[in-house]
Amino acid sequence: MDFKNTEDWLFEITPKNRFFSLNFKEIWQYRDLLMLFVKRDIITVYKQTVLGPLWYLIQPLFTSITFTIIFNNVAGIKTGSVPPFLFNLAGIMVWNYFTACLNGTSDTFKSNAGIFGKVYFPRIITPLSIVISNLVKFGIQFFIFVIFYIFFYFQGVDLGLNPTILFFPILIAFMGILGLGLGMLVSSMVTKYRDLNNLVTFGIQLLMYVSAVMYPMELIKEKLPRLGWIVQYNPLAYVIETSRYMLLNIGNISVLGLVYTMTVTLVVFFIGLLVFNRTEKSFIDTV
Amino acid sequence: MKDIILKAENISKQYRLGEVGTGTLKHDFNRWWHQIRGKENPYLKIGDTNDRSTKGNSDYVWALQDINFEVERGEVLGIIGKNGAGKSTLLKILSKVTAPTTGSIKSRGRIASLLEVGTGFNGEMTGRENIFLNGAILGMTKKEITSKLDEIIEFSGCGRYIDTPVKRYSSGMTVRLAFAVAAFLEPEILVVDEVLAVGDAEFQKKAIGKMQDISRGEGRTVLFVSHNLAAVKQLCTRGIVLEHGLIKFEGGIDEALDVYNSNLDDLVTEAAWSIDKAPGNLNAKITSVKLMSEDQRFLIENEISVEVEYVNLLENQKINCSISIFDDQNNYVLASPNLERRFLEKGRYKSTCIVPKDFLNKGKYYFTVILVGNNFEIIAQLDKIVSVDLDEEGIHRKDYFGYWGGIVRPYLKWENNKVEL
């Protein structure tokens, strides 16, 4: 093959990415890097700690206990036939996965500026690895949920399994994609405007209260009919409500709500990807 | 037919100076507003060439401007230039870390960069884990790394510590390990920046040898940026000299190094005054001080002459010059007064002091010139008026490329004899 005098180049470096470009082939070439990043994220978290991966369990357990005492025992929120502790644990587990993904990915550019400034690899590998390593963390938390589920079941609590549980992994996948999309969006904008970081930190705290984590969605419509729309328009609330429906067989499943959630997720993800793509080429000049 | 593997066309890179604040938002908005109306980016027009010492009058600066070059397959191209000339920016663009503002680079081969080795190392992970992680960051697959693992460990010389977390490594060991990983990359084009600045002499030699193997033995293309001119000379076949973001010279490496050497503008090799402004008093004045060397190449292997011109304004007075040399740490290297004093007539004089070859070390030296009168009183003292950054041909180095310390570096005689017992 004679490509010496043709314009047959292997690749070209140009000022801007095309409007939308996600080079799957390239990401596939770097799949080993993705897995090594996941491994690194998991290994380094518990190196030189006494309790190691137990920290993944302590946080949701204590939060659930606190929520149970405050919201159920003091404030008197009813959770139907399901023990409040299990109700809270399910919500917190799913919520945690979302916040871990968002928090982890939202400073992708800032915390990796050192390495991004030296070598090229598809930048999306980094946020992707965070979403995957958090999935491992979520798995550990899910395991402890199962243990409590069995415990309460043998205590004679009426816990029905819902067949829709088969779709639970898809629901979690959407939660991850939403976290990834938002995270990419934030991380891209943070490179220029640091203010966003503060917004995210306290925004997440506030968001939890309107995401039906510690109360059933029905309750807010009943108690606060005028503000209920905030929760109803929050895609996260549907994910959490639906996962409780799948895992504990309480609450409602709203097909319309889920379609809405998935649409929002995909839109956010593609906008995030778009902005991320535009940023990755020149962020090193502004970070 | 030339086999061009890499081609840069009109590469320019603009940076914004100053802090990112409210002004940025306004500029961003303005840029966007121009863009949606289909107009040109308003901030691309302004901007000065990149010169650190003079203050530009706009917030934007061109780190690189209209860079065009071609690299042939198997060539080792040296990119030289002073700090801030745009070398690192060019390498960043080549290694896809940042995008050019305008222009494009076309390549027929994979580019891997080796910019300041050791980036991406995780202190908590062991040497072995880091080899995999770093290899993957540089674009290798797990399979490729596994097949070369033994060679990498062998080359790094860190075999004993390979299962110890990297945070317990000395900095030298980290560099060795990182270079070892990168040395076994197999891209068609390798971009190398300042790797030889670290590591001990033995390892530097090993690293240079490996890079020669890569370029000559395996026929791969290398783009090499370094301040170690001896290494550049040794390795490269062609050179590009960058100055203020522009290509000043492109051609053979020897000529490129000459261009670079003759062109150090924060150092002054010459100072001259008109008679009315010349430093001195009513008895005498210094009119010029010049550093001269063969072809104006300031090398430690060349003689350097300090030429002082002065005017004697009185009849029959004894005046003489004295020079003092300081290094860049302000160490007083030496003083050389001219003590053969004669009575001089009125008129212009030139005194030349010759600093022998193979005497000063590599680096910057500053020359102070003093004009002394009849009773050894000082007529004029010009502190560090001229300066030079000495480089080396490296002829005495043979095959040693490492650190050669000392304020001076005279070439002393050695005798080696076998001792019979």
XYZ file of C-alpha atoms in Angstrom:
708
model
C 0.000 0.000 0.000
C 1.418 3.310 -1.001
C 0.291 5.998 1.330
C 3.385 8.100 1.128
C 2.030 10.618 -1.262
C -1.651 10.433 -0.535
C -3.544 12.328 2.103
C -4.075 9.100 3.954
C -3.495 10.102 7.555
C -4.077 7.892 10.562
C -5.541 10.746 12.539
C -5.631 14.481 12.729
C -5.419 16.850 15.662
C -7.676 19.827 15.138
C -8.838 22.770 17.243
C -12.312 21.468 18.044
C -14.045 18.168 18.315
C -16.884 17.600 15.969
C -20.167 18.744 17.473
C -20.821 15.349 18.909
C -18.194 12.697 18.987
C -17.890 9.695 21.205
C -15.176 7.464 19.897
C -16.326 4.027 21.022
C -13.454 2.348 19.258
C -10.971 4.387 21.223
C -12.753 3.760 24.514
C -12.699 0.064 23.747
C -8.951 0.258 23.136
C -8.540 1.731 26.582
C -10.821 -0.779 28.335
C -7.892 -2.147 30.347
C -7.217 1.335 31.658
C -10.869 1.594 32.694
C -10.645 -1.603 34.690
C -7.316 -0.592 36.236
C -8.814 2.721 37.322
C -11.734 0.872 38.897
C -9.291 -1.414 40.681
C -7.251 1.567 41.841
C -10.325 3.373 43.155
C -11.369 0.350 45.163
C -7.939 -0.657 46.457
C -6.770 2.779 47.502
C -9.891 3.655 49.469
C -9.245 1.154 52.209
C -5.435 1.016 52.185
C -4.096 2.090 55.569
C -7.514 2.104 57.230
C -8.383 -0.217 60.084
C -11.930 -1.028 59.082
C -11.267 -1.080 55.356
C -14.306 -1.813 53.201
C -16.474 -1.890 56.328
C -16.653 1.865 55.938
C -18.948 1.229 52.995
C -21.437 -0.286 55.448
C -21.074 1.925 58.475
C -22.243 5.072 56.733
C -25.597 3.796 55.360
C -26.354 1.825 58.509
C -25.876 4.767 60.832
C -27.714 7.118 58.509
C -30.643 4.689 58.405
C -30.707 4.418 62.178
C -30.641 8.210 62.522
C -33.391 8.653 59.923
C -35.503 6.008 61.629
C -35.216 7.766 64.968
C -35.814 11.289 63.628
C -38.283 10.828 60.806
C -40.186 7.774 61.906
C -40.034 7.752 65.698
C -40.006 11.505 66.357
C -41.751 12.935 63.300
C -43.992 9.925 62.905
C -43.754 9.183 59.187
C -45.567 5.916 58.483
C -43.998 3.313 56.255
C -46.860 0.844 56.095
C -46.118 -2.793 56.758
C -42.392 -2.382 56.140
C -40.082 -1.720 59.106
C -38.915 1.941 58.909
C -35.278 0.908 59.155
C -35.503 -1.257 56.021
C -37.489 1.468 54.271
C -34.766 4.028 54.998
C -31.941 1.656 54.169
C -33.377 0.971 50.709
C -33.755 4.677 49.991
C -30.351 5.658 51.317
C -28.616 2.879 49.422
C -29.965 4.041 46.069
C -29.537 7.706 46.932
C -25.933 7.088 47.968
C -25.150 5.523 44.646
C -26.385 8.635 42.878
C -24.492 11.086 45.097
C -21.300 9.013 44.963
C -21.447 9.067 41.171
C -22.201 12.780 41.022
C -19.644 13.774 43.638
C -16.972 11.561 42.174
C -17.415 12.659 38.591
C -18.081 16.317 39.234
C -14.442 17.107 39.911
C -13.005 14.856 37.204
C -11.096 17.625 35.495
C -9.959 19.433 38.594
C -8.646 16.455 40.517
C -7.045 14.862 37.488
C -5.532 18.040 36.097
C -2.048 16.732 36.817
C -2.350 13.603 34.773
C -4.628 15.094 32.117
C -1.994 17.736 31.593
C 0.618 15.158 30.749
C -0.904 12.303 28.812
C -3.787 11.758 26.508
C -6.335 9.037 26.922
C -10.090 9.314 26.356
C -11.051 11.518 29.277
C -14.413 9.848 29.693
C -12.575 6.808 31.066
C -12.148 8.637 34.380
C -15.811 9.437 35.191
C -16.807 6.056 33.783
C -14.431 4.322 36.174
C -15.942 6.241 39.090
C -19.458 5.131 38.183
C -18.292 1.524 37.915
C -16.265 1.474 41.122
C -19.232 2.982 42.952
C -21.286 0.134 41.601
C -19.025 -2.211 43.556
C -19.609 -0.095 46.644
C -23.337 -0.213 45.932
C -23.109 -4.007 45.633
C -21.634 -4.253 49.122
C -24.411 -2.049 50.495
C -27.011 -4.080 48.653
C -25.607 -7.211 50.243
C -26.108 -5.783 53.737
C -29.641 -4.785 52.719
C -30.343 -8.401 51.746
C -29.061 -9.579 55.119
C -31.448 -7.230 56.956
C -34.234 -8.212 54.594
C -33.759 -11.878 55.517
C -33.453 -10.951 59.192
C -36.777 -9.082 59.186
C -38.392 -11.826 57.124
C -37.546 -14.401 59.788
C -38.778 -11.979 62.436
C -42.168 -12.562 60.850
C -42.517 -9.219 59.099
C -44.728 -9.416 56.036
C -42.274 -8.625 53.220
C -43.541 -9.334 49.766
C -41.163 -9.805 46.875
C -42.264 -8.000 43.782
C -41.554 -9.663 40.423
C -40.491 -6.306 38.989
C -37.301 -6.723 41.026
C -35.859 -8.233 37.851
C -35.749 -4.701 36.450
C -33.894 -3.345 39.459
C -30.455 -3.474 37.736
C -31.818 -1.361 34.879
C -33.103 1.174 37.375
C -29.693 1.362 39.040
C -28.031 1.688 35.655
C -30.208 4.716 34.948
C -29.298 6.156 38.346
C -25.628 5.771 37.423
C -26.127 7.331 33.998
C -27.938 10.289 35.530
C -25.126 10.777 38.063
C -22.543 10.445 35.300
C -24.341 12.888 33.013
C -24.789 15.517 35.714
C -21.242 14.937 36.945
C -19.763 15.418 33.483
C -21.776 18.583 33.037
C -20.648 19.986 36.371
C -17.017 18.902 35.985
C -16.793 20.610 32.610
C -18.204 23.848 33.905
C -16.187 23.783 37.119
C -12.987 24.075 35.079
C -13.952 27.653 34.362
C -16.284 28.590 37.169
C -15.289 27.161 40.514
C -18.459 28.511 42.132
C -20.314 25.458 40.895
C -18.469 23.224 43.315
C -20.085 24.918 46.279
C -23.445 24.718 44.592
C -23.090 20.970 44.129
C -22.026 20.322 47.715
C -25.034 21.922 49.307
C -27.331 21.287 46.369
C -27.009 17.550 46.941
C -27.983 17.988 50.579
C -31.108 19.900 49.661
C -31.929 17.574 46.797
C -32.165 14.630 49.169
C -35.150 16.191 50.915
C -37.110 16.432 47.681
C -36.128 12.989 46.418
C -38.453 10.919 48.596
C -35.546 9.247 50.359
C -37.046 9.187 53.868
C -40.748 9.355 53.053
C -43.117 7.759 50.542
C -43.964 9.943 47.548
C -47.666 9.696 48.389
C -47.105 11.402 51.705
C -45.773 14.629 50.261
C -48.728 14.972 47.892
C -51.044 14.461 50.819
C -49.338 16.734 53.336
C -48.034 19.478 51.071
C -50.315 19.582 48.034
C -48.936 22.938 46.943
C -45.253 21.957 47.045
C -45.722 18.357 45.979
C -44.907 19.221 42.364
C -41.236 19.716 43.313
C -40.986 16.064 44.224
C -43.119 15.040 41.282
C -40.843 16.739 38.805
C -37.737 15.291 40.402
C -36.643 12.242 38.399
C -34.642 10.969 41.364
C -37.791 10.648 43.457
C -39.256 8.213 40.920
C -36.131 6.078 40.940
C -36.130 5.839 44.714
C -39.877 5.269 44.968
C -39.695 2.610 42.264
C -36.743 0.816 43.823
C -38.674 0.560 47.104
C -41.595 -0.796 45.130
C -39.354 -3.412 43.554
C -37.459 -4.360 46.700
C -40.119 -4.002 49.402
C -43.362 -4.056 47.467
C -44.656 -0.767 48.853
C -45.691 2.477 47.247
C -46.635 2.832 43.623
C -44.954 2.332 40.333
C -45.712 5.124 37.932
C -45.028 4.175 34.329
C -45.404 7.790 33.242
C -42.985 8.856 35.970
C -40.444 6.280 34.877
C -40.681 7.259 31.218
C -40.195 10.849 32.328
C -37.181 9.845 34.456
C -35.543 7.933 31.648
C -36.084 10.760 29.201
C -34.559 13.276 31.588
C -31.666 10.898 32.285
C -30.844 10.448 28.627
C -31.164 14.144 27.858
C -28.914 15.068 30.800
C -26.439 12.366 29.826
C -26.150 13.542 26.233
C -25.847 17.185 27.203
C -23.208 16.185 29.739
C -21.339 14.197 27.118
C -21.514 17.064 24.670
C -20.146 19.620 27.111
C -17.549 17.161 28.378
C -16.349 16.545 24.840
C -15.974 20.219 24.179
C -14.148 20.793 27.428
C -11.677 17.921 27.295
C -9.730 19.447 24.437
C -8.774 22.692 26.057
C -9.655 22.559 29.739
C -5.995 22.322 30.668
C -5.622 25.978 29.669
C -8.276 27.193 32.067
C -8.205 24.804 35.014
C 10.029 10.286 -2.008
C 10.005 11.552 1.512
C 8.071 9.470 3.964
C 6.346 12.084 6.085
C 4.920 10.615 9.265
C 3.846 13.824 10.960
C 2.855 17.143 9.538
C 2.002 20.299 11.436
C 0.105 22.939 9.526
C -0.257 26.507 10.791
C -0.400 25.523 14.420
C -1.226 28.444 16.701
C -2.141 28.484 20.324
C -3.617 31.375 22.192
C -3.701 31.707 25.941
C -5.602 34.111 28.073
C -3.514 35.914 30.640
C -4.563 37.009 34.049
C -7.169 35.597 36.336
C -10.419 34.008 35.361
C -13.113 36.149 36.823
C -16.103 38.150 35.761
C -14.336 39.282 32.600
C -14.276 35.708 31.337
C -18.017 35.338 31.512
C -18.389 38.504 29.489
C -15.826 37.311 26.944
C -17.452 33.891 26.772
C -20.802 35.485 26.149
C -19.394 37.824 23.539
C -17.631 34.931 21.794
C -20.831 32.896 21.791
C -22.812 35.846 20.490
C -20.361 36.228 17.593
C -20.466 32.515 16.946
C -24.233 32.241 16.636
C -24.272 35.151 14.236
C -21.689 33.278 12.190
C -18.935 35.784 12.850
C -15.322 35.213 13.703
C -14.174 34.885 17.279
C -13.455 38.514 18.243
C -10.619 37.556 20.588
C -8.589 35.709 17.995
C -7.508 38.907 16.320
C -5.834 40.494 19.271
C -2.858 39.120 21.109
C 0.837 39.698 21.041
C 3.677 37.394 20.359
C 4.856 35.674 23.446
C 7.569 37.689 25.107
C 7.715 37.461 28.858
C 9.863 40.473 29.461
C 7.832 43.124 27.697
C 4.330 43.724 28.857
C 1.806 43.237 26.121
C -1.245 45.385 25.816
C -3.848 42.668 25.545
C -5.098 39.873 27.774
C -4.419 37.263 25.144
C -1.076 35.969 24.096
C 0.047 33.661 21.334
C 2.141 30.872 22.799
C 2.633 29.510 19.312
C 2.085 31.153 15.982
C 1.916 29.559 12.561
C 4.078 26.587 13.272
C 4.674 24.438 10.203
C 6.955 21.461 10.027
C 7.184 17.943 8.756
C 8.810 14.965 10.349
C 10.080 12.006 8.394
C 9.744 8.449 9.557
C 12.692 7.384 11.701
C 13.892 10.909 12.293
C 14.886 12.243 15.713
C 13.796 15.846 15.856
C 15.106 18.069 18.616
C 12.966 20.995 19.696
C 15.007 23.638 21.457
C 14.288 27.080 22.750
C 14.431 29.100 25.903
C 11.940 28.832 28.727
C 8.634 30.145 27.492
C 9.480 29.815 23.817
C 6.553 27.472 23.315
C 8.263 24.076 23.409
C 6.015 22.597 26.044
C 2.905 24.004 24.426
C 3.902 22.387 21.153
C 4.472 19.062 22.866
C 1.152 19.342 24.658
C -0.595 19.842 21.356
C 1.296 16.949 19.788
C 0.357 14.654 22.624
C -3.302 15.736 22.449
C -3.307 17.156 25.956
C -4.579 20.448 24.675
C -5.963 21.451 21.315
C -4.430 24.083 19.055
C -6.390 27.320 18.637
C -5.984 27.090 14.878
C -4.277 24.728 12.481
C -3.969 20.992 12.485
C -1.537 18.161 12.947
C -1.756 15.134 10.718
C -0.138 11.904 11.670
C 0.407 8.489 10.159
C 1.371 6.869 13.418
C 0.324 6.542 17.026
C 1.858 9.248 19.194
C 2.822 8.454 22.761
C 4.243 11.048 25.041
C 6.677 10.780 27.824
C 6.198 14.107 29.501
C 7.820 14.324 32.892
C 7.745 10.655 33.673
C 5.985 9.380 36.741
C 2.686 11.097 36.198
C -0.150 8.806 37.010
C 1.783 6.856 39.565
C -0.252 6.035 42.610
C 1.772 5.985 45.802
C -0.484 3.479 47.523
C -0.049 0.878 44.830
C 2.948 -1.373 44.389
C 5.539 -1.023 41.676
C 4.035 -3.896 39.761
C 0.498 -2.477 39.952
C 1.845 0.872 38.840
C 3.556 -0.640 35.823
C 0.166 -1.869 34.673
C -1.614 1.355 35.535
C 0.996 3.597 33.944
C 1.321 1.382 30.905
C -2.422 1.527 30.401
C -2.441 5.307 30.804
C 0.201 5.494 28.101
C -2.020 3.416 25.849
C -0.799 -0.145 26.254
C -3.155 -3.041 26.735
C -2.858 -5.395 29.665
C -1.674 -8.117 27.341
C 1.145 -6.006 25.929
C 2.291 -5.054 29.410
C 2.184 -8.606 30.707
C 4.358 -9.777 27.847
C 6.969 -7.111 28.598
C 6.703 -7.082 32.376
C 9.967 -8.898 33.045
C 11.916 -6.688 30.656
C 10.430 -3.563 32.225
C 11.325 -4.645 35.752
C 14.790 -5.653 34.583
C 15.383 -2.323 32.826
C 14.174 -0.281 35.793
C 16.518 -2.049 38.187
C 13.800 -1.975 40.858
C 13.235 -5.732 40.971
C 13.675 -5.999 44.698
C 11.046 -3.412 45.486
C 8.545 -4.314 42.810
C 5.905 -5.413 45.333
C 6.424 -2.435 47.645
C 4.119 0.603 47.450
C 5.654 3.288 45.281
C 5.380 5.895 48.039
C 8.306 4.167 49.738
C 10.478 4.543 46.638
C 13.155 7.168 46.339
C 12.469 9.763 43.673
C 15.213 8.263 41.531
C 13.617 4.832 41.672
C 10.236 6.246 40.713
C 11.773 7.875 37.667
C 13.585 4.694 36.670
C 10.401 2.695 36.902
C 8.413 5.273 34.978
C 10.998 5.558 32.238
C 11.202 1.793 32.010
C 7.464 1.577 31.380
C 7.606 4.271 28.738
C 10.699 2.849 27.084
C 8.803 -0.295 26.219
C 5.947 1.519 24.578
C 5.700 0.787 20.920
C 4.242 3.860 19.271
C 5.406 4.984 15.857
C 6.103 8.433 17.271
C 7.501 9.043 20.709
C 7.407 12.495 22.289
C 10.007 12.978 25.017
C 10.262 15.987 27.311
C 13.056 16.507 29.800
C 13.301 12.948 31.035
C 17.025 13.122 31.300
C 16.983 15.881 33.852
C 16.515 13.320 36.579
C 18.150 10.104 37.560
C 21.780 9.380 38.183
C 24.485 9.375 35.555
C 24.367 5.649 34.991
C 20.647 5.739 34.390
C 20.902 8.764 32.118
C 23.350 6.881 29.963
C 21.007 3.929 29.892
C 18.102 6.177 28.965
C 20.009 7.845 26.122
C 21.138 4.461 24.879
C 17.574 3.200 24.911
C 16.404 6.225 22.997
C 19.105 5.676 20.390
C 17.952 2.090 20.044
C 14.395 3.264 19.612
C 15.261 5.684 16.848
C 18.090 3.945 15.054
C 17.519 0.294 15.751
C 13.762 0.190 15.576
C 13.322 3.031 13.115
C 10.797 4.896 15.189
C 10.336 8.617 15.135
C 11.242 10.623 18.211
C 10.482 14.243 19.055
C 12.860 15.276 21.790
C 12.744 18.377 23.947
C 15.522 18.970 26.407
C 17.724 21.613 27.930
C 20.545 19.106 27.965
C 22.127 20.310 24.765
C 24.811 17.660 24.867
C 22.114 15.001 24.801
C 20.211 16.812 22.051
C 23.359 16.966 19.964
C 24.064 13.313 20.556
C 20.581 12.072 19.731
C 18.964 14.329 17.196
C 19.423 14.545 13.490
C 17.403 17.655 12.905
C 16.380 20.554 15.084
C 13.768 23.249 15.402
C 14.554 26.413 17.330
C 11.529 28.129 18.813
C 11.571 31.710 19.914
C 8.586 33.656 21.231
C 6.257 31.051 19.767
C 7.677 31.238 16.272
C 9.986 28.886 14.456
C 13.273 30.699 14.327
C 15.218 27.995 12.611
C 14.646 24.562 11.188
C 17.428 22.376 9.893
C 20.427 20.331 10.866
C 20.954 19.890 14.567
C 24.393 21.532 14.653
C 23.173 24.694 12.974
C 20.091 24.686 15.168
C 22.240 24.554 18.273
C 24.357 27.415 16.935
C 21.279 29.514 16.326
C 20.065 28.717 19.807
C 23.407 29.532 21.394
C 23.813 32.859 19.681
C 20.442 33.938 20.796
C 20.151 34.212 24.526
C 18.616 37.595 25.028
C 18.335 37.797 28.802
C 22.105 37.606 28.750
C 24.050 40.532 27.393
C 27.338 39.914 25.708
C 27.855 43.483 24.680
C 27.363 46.930 26.203
C 28.351 50.208 24.583
C 27.870 53.889 25.277
C 28.341 57.126 23.372
C 31.074 59.276 24.844
C 28.757 61.713 26.636
C 26.834 58.927 28.365
C 29.749 56.635 29.050
C 30.326 55.639 32.683
C 33.400 57.132 34.321
C 34.663 60.543 35.421
C 36.546 63.446 33.943
C 39.762 61.419 33.845
C 38.537 58.425 31.905
C 35.411 56.651 30.677
C 34.472 53.152 29.605
C 32.852 53.160 26.157
C 32.167 49.475 25.607
C 32.456 45.995 27.077
C 32.202 42.983 24.831
C 32.425 39.239 25.248
C 33.913 37.544 22.237
C 34.387 33.958 21.320
C 35.165 32.003 18.213
C 32.138 32.521 15.930
C 30.395 33.971 18.988
C 29.704 30.427 20.186
C 30.099 30.529 23.918
C 31.257 27.086 24.771
C 33.417 25.947 27.621
C 35.724 24.475 25.025
C 36.312 27.915 23.488
C 38.372 30.835 24.708
C 36.324 33.795 25.820
C 37.779 37.237 25.528
C 36.533 40.212 27.460
C 37.183 43.364 25.467
C 37.004 46.655 27.307
C 37.270 49.907 25.389
C 37.879 53.133 27.248
C 39.023 56.676 26.650
C 41.776 58.350 28.557
C 40.957 62.036 28.919
C 44.184 63.100 30.646
C 47.774 63.024 29.515
C 50.086 60.572 31.189
C 48.024 58.803 33.735
C 48.199 55.211 34.789
C 44.907 53.455 34.231
C 44.077 49.820 33.978
C 41.108 47.442 33.839
C 40.117 44.655 36.145
C 37.481 42.020 35.632
C 35.654 39.866 38.143
C 33.539 36.829 37.319
C 30.503 35.663 39.254
C 28.389 32.596 38.706
C 24.595 32.590 38.777
C 24.589 31.769 42.492
C 26.540 35.001 42.965
C 29.674 33.102 43.907
C 32.770 35.172 43.318
C 34.670 32.974 40.890
C 37.748 35.084 40.319
C 39.224 38.520 39.817
C 41.820 39.432 37.251
C 43.340 42.894 37.509
C 45.694 44.003 34.772
C 48.684 45.055 36.841
C 51.093 45.911 34.052
C 50.448 49.597 34.306
C 52.018 52.125 31.986
C 51.608 55.841 31.610
C 49.090 56.381 28.854
C 48.657 59.249 26.462
C 45.268 60.794 25.796
C 43.132 58.664 23.480
C 41.123 55.496 23.037
C 42.336 52.173 24.292
C 41.217 48.594 24.204
C 42.193 46.000 26.815
C 41.412 42.356 26.246
C 41.393 39.690 28.900
C 41.317 36.109 27.756
C 39.538 33.474 29.807
C 41.161 30.213 28.762
C 39.212 27.386 27.206
C 38.340 24.377 29.319
C 38.236 26.477 32.408
C 34.759 27.717 33.334
C 31.898 25.268 33.824
C 28.617 25.090 31.956
C 26.064 27.734 32.968
C 25.735 31.423 33.459
C 28.587 33.735 34.351
C 28.463 37.449 34.952
C 31.380 39.758 34.331
C 32.073 42.874 36.332
C 34.434 45.405 34.836
C 36.318 48.041 36.820
C 38.462 50.862 35.512
C 41.159 51.862 37.983
C 43.083 55.150 38.044
C 46.490 56.460 39.071
C 46.239 55.759 42.787
C 44.166 52.621 42.384
C 41.033 54.668 42.810
C 37.976 53.373 41.017
C 37.043 55.424 37.960
C 34.131 53.276 36.891
C 32.677 50.035 38.203
C 30.197 48.171 36.016
C 28.693 45.341 38.017
C 27.790 42.248 36.017
C 27.643 44.332 32.910
C 28.007 41.434 30.520
C 27.006 37.835 30.948
C 27.143 34.585 29.127
C 25.477 31.190 29.344
C 28.229 28.772 28.560
C 27.360 25.601 26.814
C 29.490 22.679 26.004
C 30.499 20.790 22.968
C 30.990 17.832 25.242
C 34.229 16.703 23.642
C 35.758 15.704 26.957
C 32.676 13.846 28.054
C 33.311 10.805 25.866
C 30.248 8.739 26.693
C 29.305 10.350 29.995
C 26.257 12.628 29.914
C 25.575 13.160 33.566
C 26.054 15.966 36.031
C 29.453 17.680 36.074
C 29.516 20.008 39.031
C 31.813 22.755 40.201
C 32.140 26.490 39.801
C 35.007 25.954 37.404
C 35.694 22.960 35.249
C 39.322 22.999 34.155
C 40.390 20.049 32.074
C 43.046 18.540 34.242
C 45.609 16.062 33.216
C 45.279 12.485 34.324
C 47.858 9.798 34.246
C 46.921 6.196 34.430
C 49.586 3.596 34.820
C 49.490 -0.014 35.632
C 51.204 -0.641 38.923
C 53.385 -3.687 39.000
C 53.339 -5.478 42.292
